Every structure is written in C-alpha cells, then in structure tokens.
PDB file of C-alpha atoms in Angstrom:
ATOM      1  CA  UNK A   1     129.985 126.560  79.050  1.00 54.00           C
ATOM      2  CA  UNK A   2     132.095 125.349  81.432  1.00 54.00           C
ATOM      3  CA  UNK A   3     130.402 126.366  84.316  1.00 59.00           C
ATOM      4  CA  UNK A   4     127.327 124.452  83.047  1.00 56.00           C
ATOM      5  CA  UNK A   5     129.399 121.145  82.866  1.00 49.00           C
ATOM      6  CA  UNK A   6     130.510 121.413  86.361  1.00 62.00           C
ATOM      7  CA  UNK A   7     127.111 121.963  87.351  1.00 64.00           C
ATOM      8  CA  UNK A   8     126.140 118.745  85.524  1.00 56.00           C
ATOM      9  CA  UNK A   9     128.701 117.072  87.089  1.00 61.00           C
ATOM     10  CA  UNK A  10     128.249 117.786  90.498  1.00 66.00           C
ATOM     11  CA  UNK A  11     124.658 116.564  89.956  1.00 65.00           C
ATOM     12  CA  UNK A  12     125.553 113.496  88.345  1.00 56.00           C
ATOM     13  CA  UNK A  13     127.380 112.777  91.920  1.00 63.00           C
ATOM     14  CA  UNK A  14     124.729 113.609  94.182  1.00 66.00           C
ATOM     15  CA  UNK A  15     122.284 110.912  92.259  1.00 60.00           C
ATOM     16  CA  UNK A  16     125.204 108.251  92.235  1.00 50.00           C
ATOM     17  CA  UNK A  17     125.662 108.776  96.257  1.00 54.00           C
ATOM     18  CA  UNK A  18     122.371 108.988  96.642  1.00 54.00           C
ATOM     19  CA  UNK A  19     121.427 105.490  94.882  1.00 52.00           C
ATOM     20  CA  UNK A  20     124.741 103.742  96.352  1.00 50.00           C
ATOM     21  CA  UNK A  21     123.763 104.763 100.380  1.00 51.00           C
ATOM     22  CA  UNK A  22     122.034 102.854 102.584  1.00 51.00           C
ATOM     23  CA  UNK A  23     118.256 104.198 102.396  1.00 53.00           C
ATOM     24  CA  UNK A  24     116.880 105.370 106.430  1.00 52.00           C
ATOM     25  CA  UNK A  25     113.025 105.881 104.638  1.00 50.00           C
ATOM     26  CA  UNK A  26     110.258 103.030 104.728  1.00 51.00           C
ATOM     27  CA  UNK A  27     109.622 101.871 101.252  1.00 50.00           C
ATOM     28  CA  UNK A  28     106.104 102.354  99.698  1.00 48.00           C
ATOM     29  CA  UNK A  29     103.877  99.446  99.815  1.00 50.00           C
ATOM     30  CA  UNK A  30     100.564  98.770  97.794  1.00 52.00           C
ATOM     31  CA  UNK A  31      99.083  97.027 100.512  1.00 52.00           C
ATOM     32  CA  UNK A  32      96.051  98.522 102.264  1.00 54.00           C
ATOM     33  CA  UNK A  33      96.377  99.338 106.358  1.00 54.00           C
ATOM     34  CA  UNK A  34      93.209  96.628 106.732  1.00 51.00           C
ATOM     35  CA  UNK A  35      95.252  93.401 105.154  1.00 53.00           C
ATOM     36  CA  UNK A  36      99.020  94.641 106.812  1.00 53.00           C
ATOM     37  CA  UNK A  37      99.047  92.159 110.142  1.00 55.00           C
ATOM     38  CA  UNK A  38     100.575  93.609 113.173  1.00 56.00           C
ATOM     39  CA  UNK A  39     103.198  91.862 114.522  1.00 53.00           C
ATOM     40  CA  UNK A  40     102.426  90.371 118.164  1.00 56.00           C
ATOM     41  CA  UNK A  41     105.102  90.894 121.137  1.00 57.00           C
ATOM     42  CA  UNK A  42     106.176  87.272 120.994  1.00 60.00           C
ATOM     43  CA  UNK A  43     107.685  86.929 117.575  1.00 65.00           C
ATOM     44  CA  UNK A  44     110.076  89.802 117.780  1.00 74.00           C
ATOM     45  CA  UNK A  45     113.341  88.138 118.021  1.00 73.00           C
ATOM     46  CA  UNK A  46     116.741  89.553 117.632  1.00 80.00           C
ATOM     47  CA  UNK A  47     119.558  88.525 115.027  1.00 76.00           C
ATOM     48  CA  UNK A  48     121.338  86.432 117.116  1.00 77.00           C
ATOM     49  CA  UNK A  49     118.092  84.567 118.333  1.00 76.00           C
ATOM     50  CA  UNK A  50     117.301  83.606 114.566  1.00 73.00           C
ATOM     51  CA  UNK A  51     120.536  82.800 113.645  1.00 70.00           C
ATOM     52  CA  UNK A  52     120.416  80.394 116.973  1.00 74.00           C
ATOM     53  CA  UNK A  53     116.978  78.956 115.538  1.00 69.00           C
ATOM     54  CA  UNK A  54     118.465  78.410 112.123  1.00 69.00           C
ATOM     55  CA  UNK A  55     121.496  76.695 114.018  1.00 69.00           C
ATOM     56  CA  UNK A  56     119.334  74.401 115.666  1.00 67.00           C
ATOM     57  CA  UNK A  57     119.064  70.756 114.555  1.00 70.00           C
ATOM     58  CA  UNK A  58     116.021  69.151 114.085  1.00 64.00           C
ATOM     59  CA  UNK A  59     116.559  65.958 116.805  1.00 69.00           C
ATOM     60  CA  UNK A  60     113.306  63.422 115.962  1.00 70.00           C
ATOM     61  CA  UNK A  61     111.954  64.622 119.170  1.00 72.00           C
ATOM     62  CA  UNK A  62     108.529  66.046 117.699  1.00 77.00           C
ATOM     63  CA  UNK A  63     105.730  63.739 116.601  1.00 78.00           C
ATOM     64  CA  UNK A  64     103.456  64.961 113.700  1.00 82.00           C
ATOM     65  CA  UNK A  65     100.301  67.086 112.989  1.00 84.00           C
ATOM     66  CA  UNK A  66      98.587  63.571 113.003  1.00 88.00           C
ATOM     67  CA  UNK A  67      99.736  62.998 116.458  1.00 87.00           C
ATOM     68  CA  UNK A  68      99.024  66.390 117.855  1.00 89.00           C
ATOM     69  CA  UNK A  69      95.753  66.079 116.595  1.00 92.00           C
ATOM     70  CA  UNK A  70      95.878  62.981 118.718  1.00 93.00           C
ATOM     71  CA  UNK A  71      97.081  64.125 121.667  1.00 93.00           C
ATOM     72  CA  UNK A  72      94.522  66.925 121.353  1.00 94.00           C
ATOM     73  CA  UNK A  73      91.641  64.604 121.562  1.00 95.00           C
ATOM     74  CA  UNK A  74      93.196  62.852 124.202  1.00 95.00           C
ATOM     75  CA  UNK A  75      93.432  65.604 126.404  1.00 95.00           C
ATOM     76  CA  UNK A  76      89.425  66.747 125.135  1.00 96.00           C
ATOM     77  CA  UNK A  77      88.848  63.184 126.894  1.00 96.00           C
ATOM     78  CA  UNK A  78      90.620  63.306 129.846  1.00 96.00           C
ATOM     79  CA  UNK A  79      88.968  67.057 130.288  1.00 95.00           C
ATOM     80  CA  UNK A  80      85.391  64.933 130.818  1.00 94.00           C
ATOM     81  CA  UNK A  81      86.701  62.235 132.495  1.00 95.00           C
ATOM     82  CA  UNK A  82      87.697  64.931 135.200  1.00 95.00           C
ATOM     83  CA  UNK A  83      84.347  66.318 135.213  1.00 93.00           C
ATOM     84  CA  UNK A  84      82.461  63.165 135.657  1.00 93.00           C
ATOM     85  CA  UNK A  85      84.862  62.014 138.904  1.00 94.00           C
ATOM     86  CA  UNK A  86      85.142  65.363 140.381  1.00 94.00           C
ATOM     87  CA  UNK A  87      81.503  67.357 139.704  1.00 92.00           C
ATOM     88  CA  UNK A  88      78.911  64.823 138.782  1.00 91.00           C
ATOM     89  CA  UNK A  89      78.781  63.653 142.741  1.00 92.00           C
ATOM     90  CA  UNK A  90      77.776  66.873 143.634  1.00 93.00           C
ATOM     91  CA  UNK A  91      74.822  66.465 141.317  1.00 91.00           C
ATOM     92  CA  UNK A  92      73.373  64.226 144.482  1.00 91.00           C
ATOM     93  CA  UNK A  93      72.666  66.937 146.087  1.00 93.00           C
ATOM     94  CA  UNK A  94      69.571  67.612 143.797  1.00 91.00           C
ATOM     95  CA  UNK A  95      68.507  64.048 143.360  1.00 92.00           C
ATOM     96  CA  UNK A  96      64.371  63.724 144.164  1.00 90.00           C
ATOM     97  CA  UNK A  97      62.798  60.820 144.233  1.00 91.00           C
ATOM     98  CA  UNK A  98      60.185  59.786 141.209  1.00 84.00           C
ATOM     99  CA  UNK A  99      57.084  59.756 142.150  1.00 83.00           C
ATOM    100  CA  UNK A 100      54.656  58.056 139.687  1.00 78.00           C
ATOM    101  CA  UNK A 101      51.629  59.887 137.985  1.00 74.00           C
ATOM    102  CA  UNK A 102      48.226  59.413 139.339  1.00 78.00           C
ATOM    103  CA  UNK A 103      45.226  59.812 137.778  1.00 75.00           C
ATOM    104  CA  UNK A 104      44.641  63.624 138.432  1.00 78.00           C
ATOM    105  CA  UNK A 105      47.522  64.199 135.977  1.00 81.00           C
ATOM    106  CA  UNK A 106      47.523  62.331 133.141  1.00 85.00           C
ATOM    107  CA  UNK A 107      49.264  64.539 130.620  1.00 87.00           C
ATOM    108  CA  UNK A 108      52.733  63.626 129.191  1.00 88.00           C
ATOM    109  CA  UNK A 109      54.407  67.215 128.634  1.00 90.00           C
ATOM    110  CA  UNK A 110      56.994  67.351 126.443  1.00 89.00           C
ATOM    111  CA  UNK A 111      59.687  69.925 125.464  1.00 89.00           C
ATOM    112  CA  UNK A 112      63.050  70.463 123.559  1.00 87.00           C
ATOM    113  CA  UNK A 113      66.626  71.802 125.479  1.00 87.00           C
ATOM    114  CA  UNK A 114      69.498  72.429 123.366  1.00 87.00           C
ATOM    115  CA  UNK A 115      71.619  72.873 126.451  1.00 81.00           C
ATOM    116  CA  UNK A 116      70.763  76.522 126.967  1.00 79.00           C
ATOM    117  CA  UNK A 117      71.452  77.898 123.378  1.00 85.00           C
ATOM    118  CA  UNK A 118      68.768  79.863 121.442  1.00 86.00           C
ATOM    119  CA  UNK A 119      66.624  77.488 118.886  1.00 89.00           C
ATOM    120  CA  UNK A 120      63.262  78.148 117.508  1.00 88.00           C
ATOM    121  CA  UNK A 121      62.214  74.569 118.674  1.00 89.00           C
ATOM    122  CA  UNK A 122      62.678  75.233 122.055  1.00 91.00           C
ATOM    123  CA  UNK A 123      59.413  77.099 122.847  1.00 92.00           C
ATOM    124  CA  UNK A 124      57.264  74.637 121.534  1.00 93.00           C
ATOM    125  CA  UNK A 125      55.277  72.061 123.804  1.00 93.00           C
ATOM    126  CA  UNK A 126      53.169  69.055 122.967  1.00 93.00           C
ATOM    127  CA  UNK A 127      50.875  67.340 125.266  1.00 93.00           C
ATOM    128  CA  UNK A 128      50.412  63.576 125.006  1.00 92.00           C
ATOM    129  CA  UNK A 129      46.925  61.984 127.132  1.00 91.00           C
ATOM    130  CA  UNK A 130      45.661  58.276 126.926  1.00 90.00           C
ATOM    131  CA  UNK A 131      42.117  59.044 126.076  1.00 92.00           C
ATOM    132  CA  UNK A 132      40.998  55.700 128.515  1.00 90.00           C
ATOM    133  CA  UNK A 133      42.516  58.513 131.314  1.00 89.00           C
ATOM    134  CA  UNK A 134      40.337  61.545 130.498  1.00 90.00           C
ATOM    135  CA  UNK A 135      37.392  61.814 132.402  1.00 89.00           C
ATOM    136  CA  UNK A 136      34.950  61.056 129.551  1.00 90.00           C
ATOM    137  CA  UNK A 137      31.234  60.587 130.420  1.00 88.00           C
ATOM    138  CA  UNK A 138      30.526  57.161 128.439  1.00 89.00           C
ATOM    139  CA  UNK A 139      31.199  55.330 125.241  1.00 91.00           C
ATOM    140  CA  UNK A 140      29.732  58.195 123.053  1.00 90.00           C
ATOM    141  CA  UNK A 141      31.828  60.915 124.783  1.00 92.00           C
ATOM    142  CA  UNK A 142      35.238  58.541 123.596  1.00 93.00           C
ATOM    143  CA  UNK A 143      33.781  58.334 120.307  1.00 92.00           C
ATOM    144  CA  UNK A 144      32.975  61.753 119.763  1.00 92.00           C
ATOM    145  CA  UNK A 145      36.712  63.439 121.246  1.00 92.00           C
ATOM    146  CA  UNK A 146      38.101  60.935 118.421  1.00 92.00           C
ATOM    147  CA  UNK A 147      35.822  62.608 116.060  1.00 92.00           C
ATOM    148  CA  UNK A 148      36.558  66.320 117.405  1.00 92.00           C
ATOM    149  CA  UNK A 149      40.955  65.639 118.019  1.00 91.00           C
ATOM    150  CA  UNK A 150      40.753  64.439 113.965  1.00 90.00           C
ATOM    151  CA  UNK A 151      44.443  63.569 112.646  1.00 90.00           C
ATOM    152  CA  UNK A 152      45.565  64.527 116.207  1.00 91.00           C
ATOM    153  CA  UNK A 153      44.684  61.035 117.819  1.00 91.00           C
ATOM    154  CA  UNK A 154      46.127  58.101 116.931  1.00 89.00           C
ATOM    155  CA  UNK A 155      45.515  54.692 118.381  1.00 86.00           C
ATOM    156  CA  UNK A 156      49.192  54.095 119.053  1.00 83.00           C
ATOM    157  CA  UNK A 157      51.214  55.952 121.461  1.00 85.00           C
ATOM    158  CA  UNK A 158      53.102  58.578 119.388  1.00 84.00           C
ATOM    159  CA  UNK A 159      56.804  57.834 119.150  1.00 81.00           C
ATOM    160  CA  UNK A 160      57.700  60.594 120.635  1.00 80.00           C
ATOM    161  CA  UNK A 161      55.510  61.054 123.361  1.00 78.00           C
ATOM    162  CA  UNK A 162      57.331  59.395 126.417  1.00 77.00           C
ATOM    163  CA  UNK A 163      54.926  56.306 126.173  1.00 78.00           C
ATOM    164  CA  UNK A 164      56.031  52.891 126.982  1.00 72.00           C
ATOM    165  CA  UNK A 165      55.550  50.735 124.262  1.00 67.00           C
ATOM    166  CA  UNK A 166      54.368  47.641 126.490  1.00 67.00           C
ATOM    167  CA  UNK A 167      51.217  49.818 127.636  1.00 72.00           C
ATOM    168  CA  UNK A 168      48.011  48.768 126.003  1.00 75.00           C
ATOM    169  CA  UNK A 169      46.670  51.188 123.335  1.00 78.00           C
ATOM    170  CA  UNK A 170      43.121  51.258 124.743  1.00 84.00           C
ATOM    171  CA  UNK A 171      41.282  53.784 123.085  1.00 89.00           C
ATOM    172  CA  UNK A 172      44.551  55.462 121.526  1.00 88.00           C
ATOM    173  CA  UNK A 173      46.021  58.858 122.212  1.00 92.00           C
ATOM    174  CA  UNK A 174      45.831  62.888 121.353  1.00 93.00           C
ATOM    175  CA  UNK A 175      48.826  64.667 121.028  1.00 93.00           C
ATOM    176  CA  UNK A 176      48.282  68.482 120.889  1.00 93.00           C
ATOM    177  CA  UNK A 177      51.305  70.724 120.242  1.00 93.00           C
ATOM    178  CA  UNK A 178      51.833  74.713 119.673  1.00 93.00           C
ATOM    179  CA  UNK A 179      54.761  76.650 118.837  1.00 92.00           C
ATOM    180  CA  UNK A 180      52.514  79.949 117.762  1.00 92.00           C
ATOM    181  CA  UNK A 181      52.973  82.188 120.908  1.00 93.00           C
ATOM    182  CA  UNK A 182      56.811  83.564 121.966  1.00 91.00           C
ATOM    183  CA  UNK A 183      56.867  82.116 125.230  1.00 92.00           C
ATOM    184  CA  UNK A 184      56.765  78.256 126.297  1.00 92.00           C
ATOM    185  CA  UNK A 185      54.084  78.565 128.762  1.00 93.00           C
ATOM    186  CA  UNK A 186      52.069  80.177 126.415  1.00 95.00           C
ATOM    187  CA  UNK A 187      51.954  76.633 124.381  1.00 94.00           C
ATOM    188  CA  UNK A 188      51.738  74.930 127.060  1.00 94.00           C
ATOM    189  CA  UNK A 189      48.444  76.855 128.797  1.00 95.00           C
ATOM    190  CA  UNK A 190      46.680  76.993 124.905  1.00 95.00           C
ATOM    191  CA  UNK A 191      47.746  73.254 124.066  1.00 94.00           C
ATOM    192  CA  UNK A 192      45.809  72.537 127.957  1.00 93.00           C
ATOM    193  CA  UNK A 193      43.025  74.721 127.078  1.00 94.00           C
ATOM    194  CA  UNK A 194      42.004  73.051 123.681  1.00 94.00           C
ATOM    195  CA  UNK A 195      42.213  69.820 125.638  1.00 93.00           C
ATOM    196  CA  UNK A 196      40.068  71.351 128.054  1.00 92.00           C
ATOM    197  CA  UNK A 197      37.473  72.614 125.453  1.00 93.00           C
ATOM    198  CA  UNK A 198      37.736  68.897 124.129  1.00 92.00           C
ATOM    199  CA  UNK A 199      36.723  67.355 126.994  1.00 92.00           C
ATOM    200  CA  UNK A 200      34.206  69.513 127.914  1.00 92.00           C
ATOM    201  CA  UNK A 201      32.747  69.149 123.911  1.00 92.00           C
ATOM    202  CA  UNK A 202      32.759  65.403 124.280  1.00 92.00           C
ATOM    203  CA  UNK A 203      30.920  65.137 127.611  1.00 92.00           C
ATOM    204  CA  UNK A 204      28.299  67.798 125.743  1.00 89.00           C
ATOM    205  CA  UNK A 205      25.548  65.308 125.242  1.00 86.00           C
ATOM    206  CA  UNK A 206      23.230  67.430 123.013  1.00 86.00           C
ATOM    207  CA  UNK A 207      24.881  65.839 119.975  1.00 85.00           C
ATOM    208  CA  UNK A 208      26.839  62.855 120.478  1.00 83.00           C
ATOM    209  CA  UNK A 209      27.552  62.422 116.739  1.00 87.00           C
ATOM    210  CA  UNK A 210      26.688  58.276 116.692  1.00 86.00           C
ATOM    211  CA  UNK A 211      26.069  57.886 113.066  1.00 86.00           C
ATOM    212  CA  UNK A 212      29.159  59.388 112.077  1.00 89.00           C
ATOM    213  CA  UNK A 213      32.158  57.285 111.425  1.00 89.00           C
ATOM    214  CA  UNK A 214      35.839  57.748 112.732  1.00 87.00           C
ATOM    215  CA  UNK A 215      38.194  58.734 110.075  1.00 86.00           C
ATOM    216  CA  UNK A 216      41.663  56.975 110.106  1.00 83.00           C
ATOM    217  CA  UNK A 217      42.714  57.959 106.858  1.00 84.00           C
ATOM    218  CA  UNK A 218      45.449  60.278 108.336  1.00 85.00           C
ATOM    219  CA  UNK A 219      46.608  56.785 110.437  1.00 82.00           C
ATOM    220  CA  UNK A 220      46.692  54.226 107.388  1.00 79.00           C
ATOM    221  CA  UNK A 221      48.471  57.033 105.275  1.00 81.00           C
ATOM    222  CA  UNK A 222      51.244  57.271 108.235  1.00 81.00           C
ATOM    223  CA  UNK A 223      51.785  53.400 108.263  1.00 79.00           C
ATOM    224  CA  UNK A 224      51.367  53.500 104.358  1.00 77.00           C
ATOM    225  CA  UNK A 225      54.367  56.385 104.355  1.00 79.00           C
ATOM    226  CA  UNK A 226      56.681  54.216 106.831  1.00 75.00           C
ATOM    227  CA  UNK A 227      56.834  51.356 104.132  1.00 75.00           C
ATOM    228  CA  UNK A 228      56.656  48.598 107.423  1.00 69.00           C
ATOM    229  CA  UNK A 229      53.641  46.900 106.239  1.00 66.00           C
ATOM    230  CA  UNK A 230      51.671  48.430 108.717  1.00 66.00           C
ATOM    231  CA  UNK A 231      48.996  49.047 106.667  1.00 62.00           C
ATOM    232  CA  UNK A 232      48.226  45.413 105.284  1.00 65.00           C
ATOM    233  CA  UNK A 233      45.250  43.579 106.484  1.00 61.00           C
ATOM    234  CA  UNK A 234      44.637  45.891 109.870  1.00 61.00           C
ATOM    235  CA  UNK A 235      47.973  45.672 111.251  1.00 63.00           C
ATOM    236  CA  UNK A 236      47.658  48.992 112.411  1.00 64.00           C
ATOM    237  CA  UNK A 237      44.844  48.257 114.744  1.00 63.00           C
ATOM    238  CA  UNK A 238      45.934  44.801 115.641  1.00 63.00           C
ATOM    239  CA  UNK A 239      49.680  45.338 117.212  1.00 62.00           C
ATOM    240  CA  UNK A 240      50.985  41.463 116.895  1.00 65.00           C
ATOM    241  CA  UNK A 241      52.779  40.541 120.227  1.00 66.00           C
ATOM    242  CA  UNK A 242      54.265  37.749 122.194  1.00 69.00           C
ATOM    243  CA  UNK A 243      50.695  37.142 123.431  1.00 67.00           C
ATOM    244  CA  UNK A 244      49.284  36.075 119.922  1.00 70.00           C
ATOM    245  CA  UNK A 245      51.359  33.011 119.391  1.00 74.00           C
ATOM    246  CA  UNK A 246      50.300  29.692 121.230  1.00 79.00           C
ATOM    247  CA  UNK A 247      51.899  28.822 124.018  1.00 79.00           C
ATOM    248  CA  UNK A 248      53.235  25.516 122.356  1.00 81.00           C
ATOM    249  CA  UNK A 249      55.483  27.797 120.224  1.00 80.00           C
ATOM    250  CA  UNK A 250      57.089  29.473 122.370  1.00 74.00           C
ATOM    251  CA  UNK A 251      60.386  28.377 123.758  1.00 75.00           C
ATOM    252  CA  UNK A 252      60.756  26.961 127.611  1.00 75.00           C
ATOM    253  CA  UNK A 253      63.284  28.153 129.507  1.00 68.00           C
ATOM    254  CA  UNK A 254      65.816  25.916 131.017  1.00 64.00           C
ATOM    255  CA  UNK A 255      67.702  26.802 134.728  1.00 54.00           C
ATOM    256  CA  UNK A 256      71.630  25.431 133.836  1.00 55.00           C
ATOM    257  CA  UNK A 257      72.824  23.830 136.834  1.00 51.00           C
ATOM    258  CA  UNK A 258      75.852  25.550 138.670  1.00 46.00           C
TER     259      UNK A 258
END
C-alpha cells in the first residue's frame, strides 16, 4: 500500500513539472498549410528592433492615405509627361507624308486596335465607298446597286465611316462589313469581293430592274430610332445647311480695326 502511494506521488510530480516548464514543441494549429502565410525576409525583426519601433514617436511627418493616393497619381503623371518629352520625337522618324486618295481607290477601310490586346472586334473590317465613285455604267446601274446593297446603303455618310460631314451625299454610300472568318484580311478580301460582285451585277444590263422602287424603310426607321426629327417631312433626304437660308439672314462679318 505504501509503495502504491509513492508511486502516485512521484507521478503527480512529473505532471506538475511538466505543466509548470517552459514548452520547446510547436503547438497544434487548425489552420490548413494553404491559408498559413509565409513570412517574407523583410519583416523578421529582432526584440530589440520592435521594442525600438514601439519606442518611436509618431512626429506629424507622414501625410495620409488620401495624400499618398495623391502623390501616386502625381507621379502616374509625371511618368507620361517623361514619355511625351523624351520618346515621342523619335516618333519623326516614321512620319510619311499624306497623300490624298484618287479615284482608283475609293474605299474607306476601317478597323478596330485596342492597343495590341486580344478583342473579338479587332478582326472585323468594314468598307465604306461613295457610290458617285464606283465605276457604274449609267443612271440604271446606280439605281440598281441601291436595289442589290439593300439596308447596306444609306444616303448619308455612315457615322462611322471616316467621311467628312461637309462632303455632298450624292448618290449616298454602302458600307459592307464582316467579322465571319478568323483572320482580318479574310474580311477585308470577302467585304472587297461582294463589292466587286456588286459592281459587276449593276453594270449587268440584262435586267436593270427600272420599275422597281428603292426601299428606305431601313433609313426612315434609323432616323425614326434616333428621336432627332429626322424623319419629319423628308429631312432625311434634304440635309438643311448654311446654304438654305437667304443670304439676307445671315450675319456680315465685320474686320475690328487694330
């Protein structure tokens, strides 16, 4: 009996130093090995360099997030003002000069950039043509490529076809586009061919389609849809300009004296 109390005893004492020394083992965390965050090299600091840290007064020489923010901006700015002194001169070196377009090549190509990244709008390419610049045989060949183009000529320039608006309208315009093919000079070389096949359909004189009116639904609708008033009384046809009003209206133009 009194060997088993001693026993008890002396295992009593090696729980109690157990719990009372300093533990040398990692403690068991629930936390996965994915979510624990490695500590980087830089925010190791020793006990002396925290306590200095903690020691440190705060001296009002610090602005706040607002102003770094600021500052941040700042510098963004100063980044492109750098660019545009020191590397936009050396974009002389690829200057050419513009040389107008004659009447060989008519077509108005246009195309989308979005400064070299990846966009599904980027391989598409419409073609814009005056029809008074195709070579059309007569008045029935301009009648009939209105009839064959369809919704795809208007007789406004389209807005975004590169067109000055000062130009006279003439006869209107065809815009053909494609974005069906993977590569933009695919588009471009079956958007050139259907004009092609146009022209050469129009200039076909075994039918030249004379008794069959032009339908501008798909133009009144437009100016209907962009609630301008377009589509009152044949505004759409008749583009008012400074040209309609009489001279007697409009105002004379005085040199000031120096």
């Amino acid at each position: 009996m009194t060997s088993q109390v001693s026993r008890l005893g002396q295992t009593l004492r090696r729980s109690l130093c157990a719990s009372l020394a300093p533990r040398q083992t990692r403690t068991f965390s629930a936390t996965t090995s994915a979510l624990a965050r490695r500590p980087r090299t830089e925010e190791k600091l020793t006990s002396d360099q925290a306590f200095d840290l903690l020691d440190d007064e705060f001296d009002d020489d610090d602005t706040s997030s607002a102003g770094h923010i600021m500052l941040r901006e700042q510098r963004q700015v100063l980044h492109y003002m750098r660019l545009i002194e020191h590397e936009m001169p050396k974009l002389v070196a690829y200057r050419k000069p513009f040389v107008p377009p004659t009447e060989a090549t008519p077509l108005i190509v246009r195309s989308l950039d979005y400064a070299g990244e990846e966009h599904p709008a980027t391989i598409k390419r419409a073609v814009v043509v005056a029809v008074d610049q195709l070579p059309l045989r007569d008045e029935d060949a301009i009648h009939k490529i209105k009839l064959l183009a369809g919704p795809r000529w208007t007789p406004n320039p389209p807005a975004d076809a590169g067109v000055n608006g000062l130009e006279t309208w003439g006869n209107g315009y065809i815009k053909i586009s494609c974005e069906d093919f993977p590569q933009p000079s695919m588009n471009l070389k079956w958007a050139s061919d259907t004009l092609d096949t146009l022209l050469a359909e129009a200039n076909n004189t075994r039918d030249r389609f004379r008794d069959v009116p032009l339908d501008e639904r798909h133009v009144d609708s437009k100016a209907q849809k962009a609630k301008r008033g377009d589509h009152i009384r044949g505004r759409t046809h008749n583009r008012v300009s400074i040209l309609d009003f009489p001279k007697e209206w409009l105002p004379t133009r005085t040199l000031r004296s120096s």
